[in-house]
Amino acid sequence: MEDTNTPATPKTVPTPEETPQKKKRSPNWLPDEEEQLAISWLHISEKPEFANNQSGEVFYRKIELDFNSHSKTHYRDFNQIKTRWVSLNTATLKFSAIYNNIERNPPSGTSPEDWLAAAKTAYHQQTKGLTFNSHSAWQKLRYAAKWRSDPHNEISGTATPVPIPSSDSLAPDDDGSDVTATGIYTPTTRSASFLSRPIGQKAAKKRRIDSSRADDVVSTATELAAIAKDCLTSANEGNDIRREKNDISKGLLKIEEKKLVLAKKKQIVDEKNQLVAEKNQIVAEKKQVVDKEHQQSETQMNDMKMLSQNKNLEDPEACRVILLIKEKIKNKWLARG
């Protein structure tokens, strides 16, 4: 039995000349580059020949030329332009679907800035943690028909977004086929047998994935808008609670200020009362001094009267008493001197 693990032909080791060199990684896309890519896409797609027998490759070649004619940051080749546009297109469409739903049913008391913040939050939740960073490019695309879907058309099923060439339409199996920028094959150069040929498994799988992604955006946009609306409502309620708390804090602060003023006034009154008490004490002390001096003056006057009494009294005993009193008065004043 033949060994199926043995290769039919021996492997050859490539020579250094045949070994491909590792491709240098291109620089990251900057916001101004994404914005210019969006402008170039809109500019090329608005031309009359866009939907008239124009292949997808020609379409992207024109975008490449327009982009590099205006962008002054980095040169971007065909593959870089096409790859970046696919991811940018998906992100901005998803974000627009969320934002448009919020804009059509905005919570009361909210502004466009609130809608934008809510849409970014909803996008972050829907994409499992991815942040929407293509804001400048979205600002250029948001008013185009493809990104500004009409809710009436969505209901009736007649929405006509701006077409974009798909990867299936860019590389058909038949090199002689004509592919328009809308992704429609023209049968002018195809045989009937080729037209009846079924689509390949990979192409069918990719088509199902692309369709599923678009359906996911539409089906979850309303739910995400409701979540964003609830977030905004909760944020507004939180703002009201914080506002009431601030008002209460201001009221308490005013009460504390009044208490401080009353305490200051009480301190001033207490100081005045203390001054009055000290003044009354000084007055009382002065009165005591005056009364004492007055008493001393009366004593002196009495003493002077006694000293001026005439010694010539008929009663010798009375005269003797007066002499003794005079002697005491003299001794008292001499002692003080």
mmCIF file of C-alpha atoms in Angstrom:
data_model
loop_
_atom_site.group_PDB
_atom_site.id
_atom_site.type_symbol
_atom_site.label_atom_id
_atom_site.label_comp_id
_atom_site.label_asym_id
_atom_site.label_seq_id
_atom_site.Cartn_x
_atom_site.Cartn_y
_atom_site.Cartn_z
ATOM 1 C CA MET A 1 0.000 0.000 0.000
ATOM 2 C CA GLU A 2 1.346 3.379 -0.958
ATOM 3 C CA ASP A 3 2.286 5.702 1.890
ATOM 4 C CA THR A 4 0.041 8.748 1.552
ATOM 5 C CA ASN A 5 2.171 10.756 3.995
ATOM 6 C CA THR A 6 5.136 10.747 1.629
ATOM 7 C CA PRO A 7 5.060 13.766 -0.703
ATOM 8 C CA ALA A 8 4.927 13.034 -4.410
ATOM 9 C CA THR A 9 7.752 15.464 -5.087
ATOM 10 C CA PRO A 10 10.645 16.411 -2.838
ATOM 11 C CA LYS A 11 10.442 19.831 -1.128
ATOM 12 C CA THR A 12 12.858 22.408 -2.419
ATOM 13 C CA VAL A 13 14.501 24.944 -0.160
ATOM 14 C CA PRO A 14 14.218 28.426 -1.645
ATOM 15 C CA THR A 15 17.406 30.289 -2.316
ATOM 16 C CA PRO A 16 18.018 33.667 -0.641
ATOM 17 C CA GLU A 17 17.069 35.364 -3.915
ATOM 18 C CA GLU A 18 13.741 33.473 -3.919
ATOM 19 C CA THR A 19 12.961 34.118 -0.229
ATOM 20 C CA PRO A 20 10.466 36.973 -0.085
ATOM 21 C CA GLN A 21 11.389 39.835 2.218
ATOM 22 C CA LYS A 22 9.046 40.661 5.067
ATOM 23 C CA LYS A 23 6.716 43.456 4.036
ATOM 24 C CA LYS A 24 7.161 46.642 6.040
ATOM 25 C CA ARG A 25 4.109 47.521 8.105
ATOM 26 C CA SER A 26 2.333 50.628 6.875
ATOM 27 C CA PRO A 27 1.836 53.502 9.337
ATOM 28 C CA ASN A 28 -1.424 53.719 11.252
ATOM 29 C CA TRP A 29 -4.226 55.774 9.767
ATOM 30 C CA LEU A 30 -4.640 59.198 11.342
ATOM 31 C CA PRO A 31 -8.007 60.938 11.845
ATOM 32 C CA ASP A 32 -7.263 63.517 9.145
ATOM 33 C CA GLU A 33 -6.450 60.680 6.706
ATOM 34 C CA GLU A 34 -9.758 58.963 7.485
ATOM 35 C CA GLU A 35 -11.532 62.266 6.955
ATOM 36 C CA GLN A 36 -9.857 62.718 3.559
ATOM 37 C CA LEU A 37 -10.720 59.127 2.612
ATOM 38 C CA ALA A 38 -14.381 59.865 3.374
ATOM 39 C CA ILE A 39 -14.235 63.065 1.309
ATOM 40 C CA SER A 40 -12.612 61.239 -1.609
ATOM 41 C CA TRP A 41 -15.206 58.446 -1.486
ATOM 42 C CA LEU A 42 -18.057 60.970 -1.562
ATOM 43 C CA HIS A 43 -16.380 62.942 -4.337
ATOM 44 C CA ILE A 44 -15.869 59.918 -6.610
ATOM 45 C CA SER A 45 -19.265 58.340 -5.844
ATOM 46 C CA GLU A 46 -21.086 61.562 -6.790
ATOM 47 C CA LYS A 47 -19.657 61.567 -10.319
ATOM 48 C CA PRO A 48 -22.110 60.607 -13.097
ATOM 49 C CA GLU A 49 -19.977 57.739 -14.352
ATOM 50 C CA PHE A 50 -20.016 56.037 -10.944
ATOM 51 C CA ALA A 51 -22.899 53.698 -11.776
ATOM 52 C CA ASN A 52 -22.297 53.478 -15.530
ATOM 53 C CA ASN A 53 -20.251 50.380 -16.357
ATOM 54 C CA GLN A 54 -17.464 51.279 -13.949
ATOM 55 C CA SER A 55 -15.631 48.374 -12.362
ATOM 56 C CA GLY A 56 -14.913 48.281 -8.682
ATOM 57 C CA GLU A 57 -11.161 48.397 -9.264
ATOM 58 C CA VAL A 58 -11.475 51.519 -11.403
ATOM 59 C CA PHE A 59 -13.631 53.082 -8.700
ATOM 60 C CA TYR A 60 -11.039 52.451 -5.984
ATOM 61 C CA ARG A 61 -8.212 53.545 -8.275
ATOM 62 C CA LYS A 62 -9.951 56.899 -8.652
ATOM 63 C CA ILE A 63 -10.347 57.141 -4.874
ATOM 64 C CA GLU A 64 -6.636 56.332 -4.497
ATOM 65 C CA LEU A 65 -5.707 59.122 -6.929
ATOM 66 C CA ASP A 66 -8.034 61.666 -5.303
ATOM 67 C CA PHE A 67 -6.885 60.742 -1.776
ATOM 68 C CA ASN A 68 -3.161 61.002 -2.503
ATOM 69 C CA SER A 69 -3.721 64.277 -4.366
ATOM 70 C CA HIS A 70 -5.097 65.906 -1.204
ATOM 71 C CA SER A 71 -3.576 64.012 1.724
ATOM 72 C CA LYS A 72 -0.199 65.392 2.817
ATOM 73 C CA THR A 73 0.514 62.842 5.579
ATOM 74 C CA HIS A 74 1.243 59.446 4.012
ATOM 75 C CA TYR A 75 0.969 57.913 0.584
ATOM 76 C CA ARG A 76 -1.615 55.106 0.524
ATOM 77 C CA ASP A 77 -1.724 52.473 -2.195
ATOM 78 C CA PHE A 78 -4.742 50.724 -3.697
ATOM 79 C CA ASN A 79 -4.884 47.870 -1.167
ATOM 80 C CA GLN A 80 -4.499 50.181 1.803
ATOM 81 C CA ILE A 81 -7.280 52.434 0.514
ATOM 82 C CA LYS A 82 -9.637 49.535 -0.110
ATOM 83 C CA THR A 83 -8.928 47.744 3.189
ATOM 84 C CA ARG A 84 -9.295 50.882 5.258
ATOM 85 C CA TRP A 85 -12.508 51.899 3.546
ATOM 86 C CA VAL A 86 -14.146 48.530 4.304
ATOM 87 C CA SER A 87 -13.548 48.901 8.064
ATOM 88 C CA LEU A 88 -14.354 52.629 8.060
ATOM 89 C CA ASN A 89 -17.554 52.001 6.110
ATOM 90 C CA THR A 90 -18.715 49.335 8.590
ATOM 91 C CA ALA A 91 -17.895 51.412 11.673
ATOM 92 C CA THR A 92 -19.516 54.635 10.440
ATOM 93 C CA LEU A 93 -22.662 52.828 9.221
ATOM 94 C CA LYS A 94 -23.068 51.104 12.577
ATOM 95 C CA PHE A 95 -22.501 54.351 14.469
ATOM 96 C CA SER A 96 -24.898 56.277 12.202
ATOM 97 C CA ALA A 97 -27.651 53.708 12.749
ATOM 98 C CA ILE A 98 -27.317 54.169 16.513
ATOM 99 C CA TYR A 99 -27.087 57.964 16.368
ATOM 100 C CA ASN A 100 -29.998 58.357 13.920
ATOM 101 C CA ASN A 101 -32.285 56.341 16.183
ATOM 102 C CA ILE A 102 -31.372 58.527 19.164
ATOM 103 C CA GLU A 103 -31.826 61.665 17.081
ATOM 104 C CA ARG A 104 -35.305 60.558 15.988
ATOM 105 C CA ASN A 105 -36.386 59.732 19.563
ATOM 106 C CA PRO A 106 -34.331 62.025 21.811
ATOM 107 C CA PRO A 107 -34.944 62.036 25.579
ATOM 108 C CA SER A 108 -36.430 65.263 26.858
ATOM 109 C CA GLY A 109 -33.975 67.902 27.967
ATOM 110 C CA THR A 110 -31.052 66.535 25.925
ATOM 111 C CA SER A 111 -28.861 68.181 23.296
ATOM 112 C CA PRO A 112 -26.965 66.870 20.235
ATOM 113 C CA GLU A 113 -23.860 66.660 22.420
ATOM 114 C CA ASP A 114 -25.764 64.294 24.731
ATOM 115 C CA TRP A 115 -26.929 62.198 21.732
ATOM 116 C CA LEU A 116 -23.339 61.892 20.499
ATOM 117 C CA ALA A 117 -22.085 60.762 23.913
ATOM 118 C CA ALA A 118 -24.953 58.253 24.209
ATOM 119 C CA ALA A 119 -24.264 56.890 20.712
ATOM 120 C CA LYS A 120 -20.586 56.359 21.565
ATOM 121 C CA THR A 121 -21.587 54.534 24.750
ATOM 122 C CA ALA A 122 -24.047 52.316 22.851
ATOM 123 C CA TYR A 123 -21.442 51.599 20.142
ATOM 124 C CA HIS A 124 -18.936 50.621 22.840
ATOM 125 C CA GLN A 125 -21.465 48.200 24.348
ATOM 126 C CA GLN A 126 -22.535 46.715 21.003
ATOM 127 C CA THR A 127 -18.991 46.113 19.756
ATOM 128 C CA LYS A 128 -17.884 44.525 23.054
ATOM 129 C CA GLY A 129 -15.527 47.256 24.159
ATOM 130 C CA LEU A 130 -14.466 48.904 20.893
ATOM 131 C CA THR A 131 -14.307 52.693 20.901
ATOM 132 C CA PHE A 132 -15.601 54.699 17.959
ATOM 133 C CA ASN A 133 -12.601 56.828 16.916
ATOM 134 C CA SER A 134 -13.653 57.802 13.371
ATOM 135 C CA HIS A 135 -15.623 60.869 14.427
ATOM 136 C CA SER A 136 -14.102 63.288 11.895
ATOM 137 C CA ALA A 137 -14.757 60.896 8.986
ATOM 138 C CA TRP A 138 -18.309 60.265 10.208
ATOM 139 C CA GLN A 139 -18.947 64.008 10.280
ATOM 140 C CA LYS A 140 -18.226 64.073 6.536
ATOM 141 C CA LEU A 141 -20.356 60.999 5.780
ATOM 142 C CA ARG A 142 -23.287 61.407 8.175
ATOM 143 C CA TYR A 143 -25.462 63.507 5.839
ATOM 144 C CA ALA A 144 -24.964 61.281 2.772
ATOM 145 C CA ALA A 145 -27.974 59.128 1.818
ATOM 146 C CA LYS A 146 -26.221 55.894 2.728
ATOM 147 C CA TRP A 147 -25.609 57.038 6.311
ATOM 148 C CA ARG A 148 -28.736 59.183 6.667
ATOM 149 C CA SER A 149 -31.401 56.479 6.264
ATOM 150 C CA ASP A 150 -35.026 57.552 6.015
ATOM 151 C CA PRO A 151 -37.205 55.792 8.632
ATOM 152 C CA HIS A 152 -40.188 55.815 6.197
ATOM 153 C CA ASN A 153 -38.135 54.053 3.545
ATOM 154 C CA GLU A 154 -36.891 51.558 6.118
ATOM 155 C CA ILE A 155 -40.484 50.684 6.945
ATOM 156 C CA SER A 156 -41.607 50.389 3.325
ATOM 157 C CA GLY A 157 -38.411 48.600 2.323
ATOM 158 C CA THR A 158 -37.557 51.107 -0.426
ATOM 159 C CA ALA A 159 -34.379 52.548 1.037
ATOM 160 C CA THR A 160 -31.762 53.234 -1.616
ATOM 161 C CA PRO A 161 -28.387 53.751 0.084
ATOM 162 C CA VAL A 162 -25.339 54.913 -1.822
ATOM 163 C CA PRO A 163 -23.822 51.715 -3.307
ATOM 164 C CA ILE A 164 -20.313 50.527 -2.595
ATOM 165 C CA PRO A 165 -18.408 47.972 -4.630
ATOM 166 C CA SER A 166 -18.192 44.656 -2.832
ATOM 167 C CA SER A 167 -15.186 42.391 -2.820
ATOM 168 C CA ASP A 168 -17.184 39.885 -4.897
ATOM 169 C CA SER A 169 -17.660 42.473 -7.608
ATOM 170 C CA LEU A 170 -13.993 43.506 -7.565
ATOM 171 C CA ALA A 171 -12.532 40.132 -8.481
ATOM 172 C CA PRO A 172 -14.948 38.051 -10.589
ATOM 173 C CA ASP A 173 -13.898 34.679 -11.863
ATOM 174 C CA ASP A 174 -14.259 35.794 -15.466
ATOM 175 C CA ASP A 175 -11.576 38.354 -16.409
ATOM 176 C CA GLY A 176 -13.668 39.454 -19.388
ATOM 177 C CA SER A 177 -16.757 40.342 -17.376
ATOM 178 C CA ASP A 178 -17.912 43.920 -16.836
ATOM 179 C CA VAL A 179 -18.617 44.898 -13.242
ATOM 180 C CA THR A 180 -20.257 48.205 -12.358
ATOM 181 C CA ALA A 181 -19.452 50.182 -9.225
ATOM 182 C CA THR A 182 -22.796 49.054 -7.810
ATOM 183 C CA GLY A 183 -21.610 45.453 -7.923
ATOM 184 C CA ILE A 184 -23.898 44.384 -10.853
ATOM 185 C CA TYR A 185 -22.456 42.091 -13.537
ATOM 186 C CA THR A 186 -23.342 43.053 -17.090
ATOM 187 C CA PRO A 187 -24.140 39.998 -19.285
ATOM 188 C CA THR A 188 -22.753 41.505 -22.501
ATOM 189 C CA THR A 189 -19.606 39.337 -22.476
ATOM 190 C CA ARG A 190 -20.898 36.357 -20.528
ATOM 191 C CA SER A 191 -22.197 33.176 -22.007
ATOM 192 C CA ALA A 192 -25.491 31.676 -20.922
ATOM 193 C CA SER A 193 -23.701 28.697 -19.407
ATOM 194 C CA PHE A 194 -21.533 30.970 -17.299
ATOM 195 C CA LEU A 195 -24.524 33.000 -16.094
ATOM 196 C CA SER A 196 -26.238 29.849 -14.872
ATOM 197 C CA ARG A 197 -23.176 28.734 -12.945
ATOM 198 C CA PRO A 198 -23.903 28.563 -9.173
ATOM 199 C CA ILE A 199 -22.037 30.838 -6.755
ATOM 200 C CA GLY A 200 -19.065 29.378 -4.912
ATOM 201 C CA GLN A 201 -19.181 28.355 -1.257
ATOM 202 C CA LYS A 202 -16.735 31.032 -0.079
ATOM 203 C CA ALA A 203 -18.519 33.778 -1.999
ATOM 204 C CA ALA A 204 -21.898 32.590 -0.719
ATOM 205 C CA LYS A 205 -20.582 32.462 2.838
ATOM 206 C CA LYS A 206 -19.122 35.947 2.547
ATOM 207 C CA ARG A 207 -22.384 37.254 1.109
ATOM 208 C CA ARG A 208 -24.305 35.743 4.019
ATOM 209 C CA ILE A 209 -21.867 37.270 6.515
ATOM 210 C CA ASP A 210 -22.138 40.721 4.910
ATOM 211 C CA SER A 211 -25.918 40.478 4.873
ATOM 212 C CA SER A 212 -25.962 39.300 8.480
ATOM 213 C CA ARG A 213 -23.816 42.223 9.553
ATOM 214 C CA ALA A 214 -26.160 44.699 7.920
ATOM 215 C CA ASP A 215 -29.163 42.977 9.493
ATOM 216 C CA ASP A 216 -27.481 43.088 12.911
ATOM 217 C CA VAL A 217 -26.977 46.844 12.617
ATOM 218 C CA VAL A 218 -30.621 47.453 11.736
ATOM 219 C CA SER A 219 -32.109 44.964 14.206
ATOM 220 C CA THR A 220 -30.089 46.155 17.232
ATOM 221 C CA ALA A 221 -30.159 49.884 16.528
ATOM 222 C CA THR A 222 -33.571 50.398 18.161
ATOM 223 C CA GLU A 223 -32.578 48.394 21.221
ATOM 224 C CA LEU A 224 -29.317 50.309 21.563
ATOM 225 C CA ALA A 225 -31.161 53.593 21.122
ATOM 226 C CA ALA A 226 -33.502 52.590 23.950
ATOM 227 C CA ILE A 227 -30.513 51.725 26.126
ATOM 228 C CA ALA A 228 -28.878 55.046 25.276
ATOM 229 C CA LYS A 229 -32.162 56.833 26.051
ATOM 230 C CA ASP A 230 -32.316 55.098 29.438
ATOM 231 C CA CYS A 231 -28.705 56.093 30.081
ATOM 232 C CA LEU A 232 -29.496 59.710 29.277
ATOM 233 C CA THR A 233 -32.610 59.625 31.466
ATOM 234 C CA SER A 234 -30.605 58.147 34.343
ATOM 235 C CA ALA A 235 -27.920 60.765 33.819
ATOM 236 C CA ASN A 236 -30.543 63.533 33.916
ATOM 237 C CA GLU A 237 -32.049 62.086 37.098
ATOM 238 C CA GLY A 238 -28.578 61.921 38.604
ATOM 239 C CA ASN A 239 -28.025 65.552 37.637
ATOM 240 C CA ASP A 240 -31.322 66.505 39.313
ATOM 241 C CA ILE A 241 -30.305 64.678 42.496
ATOM 242 C CA ARG A 242 -26.905 66.366 42.486
ATOM 243 C CA ARG A 243 -28.593 69.724 41.888
ATOM 244 C CA GLU A 244 -30.923 69.196 44.849
ATOM 245 C CA LYS A 245 -27.997 68.094 46.978
ATOM 246 C CA ASN A 246 -26.102 71.245 46.005
ATOM 247 C CA ASP A 247 -29.138 73.368 46.922
ATOM 248 C CA ILE A 248 -29.328 71.676 50.330
ATOM 249 C CA SER A 249 -25.600 72.200 50.828
ATOM 250 C CA LYS A 250 -25.979 75.874 49.933
ATOM 251 C CA GLY A 251 -28.859 76.191 52.434
ATOM 252 C CA LEU A 252 -26.802 74.549 55.172
ATOM 253 C CA LEU A 253 -23.878 76.816 54.331
ATOM 254 C CA LYS A 254 -26.096 79.893 54.670
ATOM 255 C CA ILE A 255 -27.338 78.638 58.056
ATOM 256 C CA GLU A 256 -23.743 78.152 59.203
ATOM 257 C CA GLU A 257 -22.885 81.659 58.009
ATOM 258 C CA LYS A 258 -25.840 83.105 59.971
ATOM 259 C CA LYS A 259 -24.751 81.160 63.052
ATOM 260 C CA LEU A 260 -21.259 82.635 62.691
ATOM 261 C CA VAL A 261 -22.710 86.155 62.388
ATOM 262 C CA LEU A 262 -24.900 85.636 65.477
ATOM 263 C CA ALA A 263 -21.940 84.249 67.410
ATOM 264 C CA LYS A 264 -19.895 87.314 66.424
ATOM 265 C CA LYS A 265 -22.681 89.643 67.516
ATOM 266 C CA LYS A 266 -23.002 87.796 70.841
ATOM 267 C CA GLN A 267 -19.272 88.133 71.362
ATOM 268 C CA ILE A 268 -19.497 91.882 70.718
ATOM 269 C CA VAL A 269 -22.422 92.206 73.171
ATOM 270 C CA ASP A 270 -20.523 90.225 75.809
ATOM 271 C CA GLU A 271 -17.485 92.461 75.346
ATOM 272 C CA LYS A 272 -19.672 95.562 75.693
ATOM 273 C CA ASN A 273 -21.279 94.156 78.861
ATOM 274 C CA GLN A 274 -17.828 93.437 80.253
ATOM 275 C CA LEU A 275 -16.741 97.004 79.517
ATOM 276 C CA VAL A 276 -19.876 98.346 81.195
ATOM 277 C CA ALA A 277 -19.232 96.199 84.255
ATOM 278 C CA GLU A 278 -15.630 97.379 84.442
ATOM 279 C CA LYS A 279 -16.794 100.971 84.064
ATOM 280 C CA ASN A 280 -19.360 100.539 86.853
ATOM 281 C CA GLN A 281 -16.651 99.039 89.070
ATOM 282 C CA ILE A 282 -14.391 102.032 88.405
ATOM 283 C CA VAL A 283 -17.253 104.416 89.214
ATOM 284 C CA ALA A 284 -17.974 102.554 92.457
ATOM 285 C CA GLU A 285 -14.311 102.683 93.452
ATOM 286 C CA LYS A 286 -14.176 106.382 92.690
ATOM 287 C CA LYS A 287 -17.325 106.916 94.773
ATOM 288 C CA GLN A 288 -15.729 105.095 97.681
ATOM 289 C CA VAL A 289 -12.667 107.328 97.408
ATOM 290 C CA VAL A 290 -14.827 110.447 97.264
ATOM 291 C CA ASP A 291 -16.925 109.308 100.235
ATOM 292 C CA LYS A 292 -13.808 108.545 102.178
ATOM 293 C CA GLU A 293 -12.287 111.933 101.358
ATOM 294 C CA HIS A 294 -15.573 113.602 102.252
ATOM 295 C CA GLN A 295 -15.641 111.765 105.564
ATOM 296 C CA GLN A 296 -12.076 112.791 106.235
ATOM 297 C CA SER A 297 -12.951 116.400 105.401
ATOM 298 C CA GLU A 298 -15.822 116.350 107.879
ATOM 299 C CA THR A 299 -13.526 114.849 110.474
ATOM 300 C CA GLN A 300 -10.989 117.569 109.825
ATOM 301 C CA MET A 301 -13.632 120.250 110.098
ATOM 302 C CA ASN A 302 -14.857 118.815 113.376
ATOM 303 C CA ASP A 303 -11.320 118.613 114.628
ATOM 304 C CA MET A 304 -10.697 122.209 113.641
ATOM 305 C CA LYS A 305 -13.841 123.287 115.434
ATOM 306 C CA MET A 306 -12.793 121.414 118.507
ATOM 307 C CA LEU A 307 -9.348 122.966 118.376
ATOM 308 C CA SER A 308 -10.829 126.418 118.120
ATOM 309 C CA GLN A 309 -12.952 125.992 121.225
ATOM 310 C CA ASN A 310 -12.286 128.628 123.873
ATOM 311 C CA LYS A 311 -10.509 127.398 126.912
ATOM 312 C CA ASN A 312 -12.196 129.858 129.183
ATOM 313 C CA LEU A 313 -15.055 127.713 130.357
ATOM 314 C CA GLU A 314 -16.722 128.060 133.703
ATOM 315 C CA ASP A 315 -16.733 124.349 134.268
ATOM 316 C CA PRO A 316 -13.203 123.193 134.958
ATOM 317 C CA GLU A 317 -13.994 119.557 134.165
ATOM 318 C CA ALA A 318 -15.406 120.472 130.770
ATOM 319 C CA CYS A 319 -12.340 122.514 130.097
ATOM 320 C CA ARG A 320 -10.187 119.569 131.046
ATOM 321 C CA VAL A 321 -12.094 117.261 128.686
ATOM 322 C CA ILE A 322 -11.693 119.695 125.824
ATOM 323 C CA LEU A 323 -7.973 119.880 126.456
ATOM 324 C CA LEU A 324 -7.707 116.078 126.326
ATOM 325 C CA ILE A 325 -9.660 115.933 123.042
ATOM 326 C CA LYS A 326 -7.458 118.629 121.548
ATOM 327 C CA GLU A 327 -4.376 116.699 122.630
ATOM 328 C CA LYS A 328 -5.683 113.552 120.898
ATOM 329 C CA ILE A 329 -6.471 115.464 117.719
ATOM 330 C CA LYS A 330 -2.978 116.929 117.655
ATOM 331 C CA ASN A 331 -1.406 113.536 118.213
ATOM 332 C CA LYS A 332 -3.573 111.978 115.426
ATOM 333 C CA TRP A 333 -2.580 114.505 112.848
ATOM 334 C CA LEU A 334 1.036 114.484 113.941
ATOM 335 C CA ALA A 335 1.076 110.723 113.556
ATOM 336 C CA ARG A 336 -0.283 111.008 110.007
ATOM 337 C CA GLY A 337 2.296 113.615 109.167
#
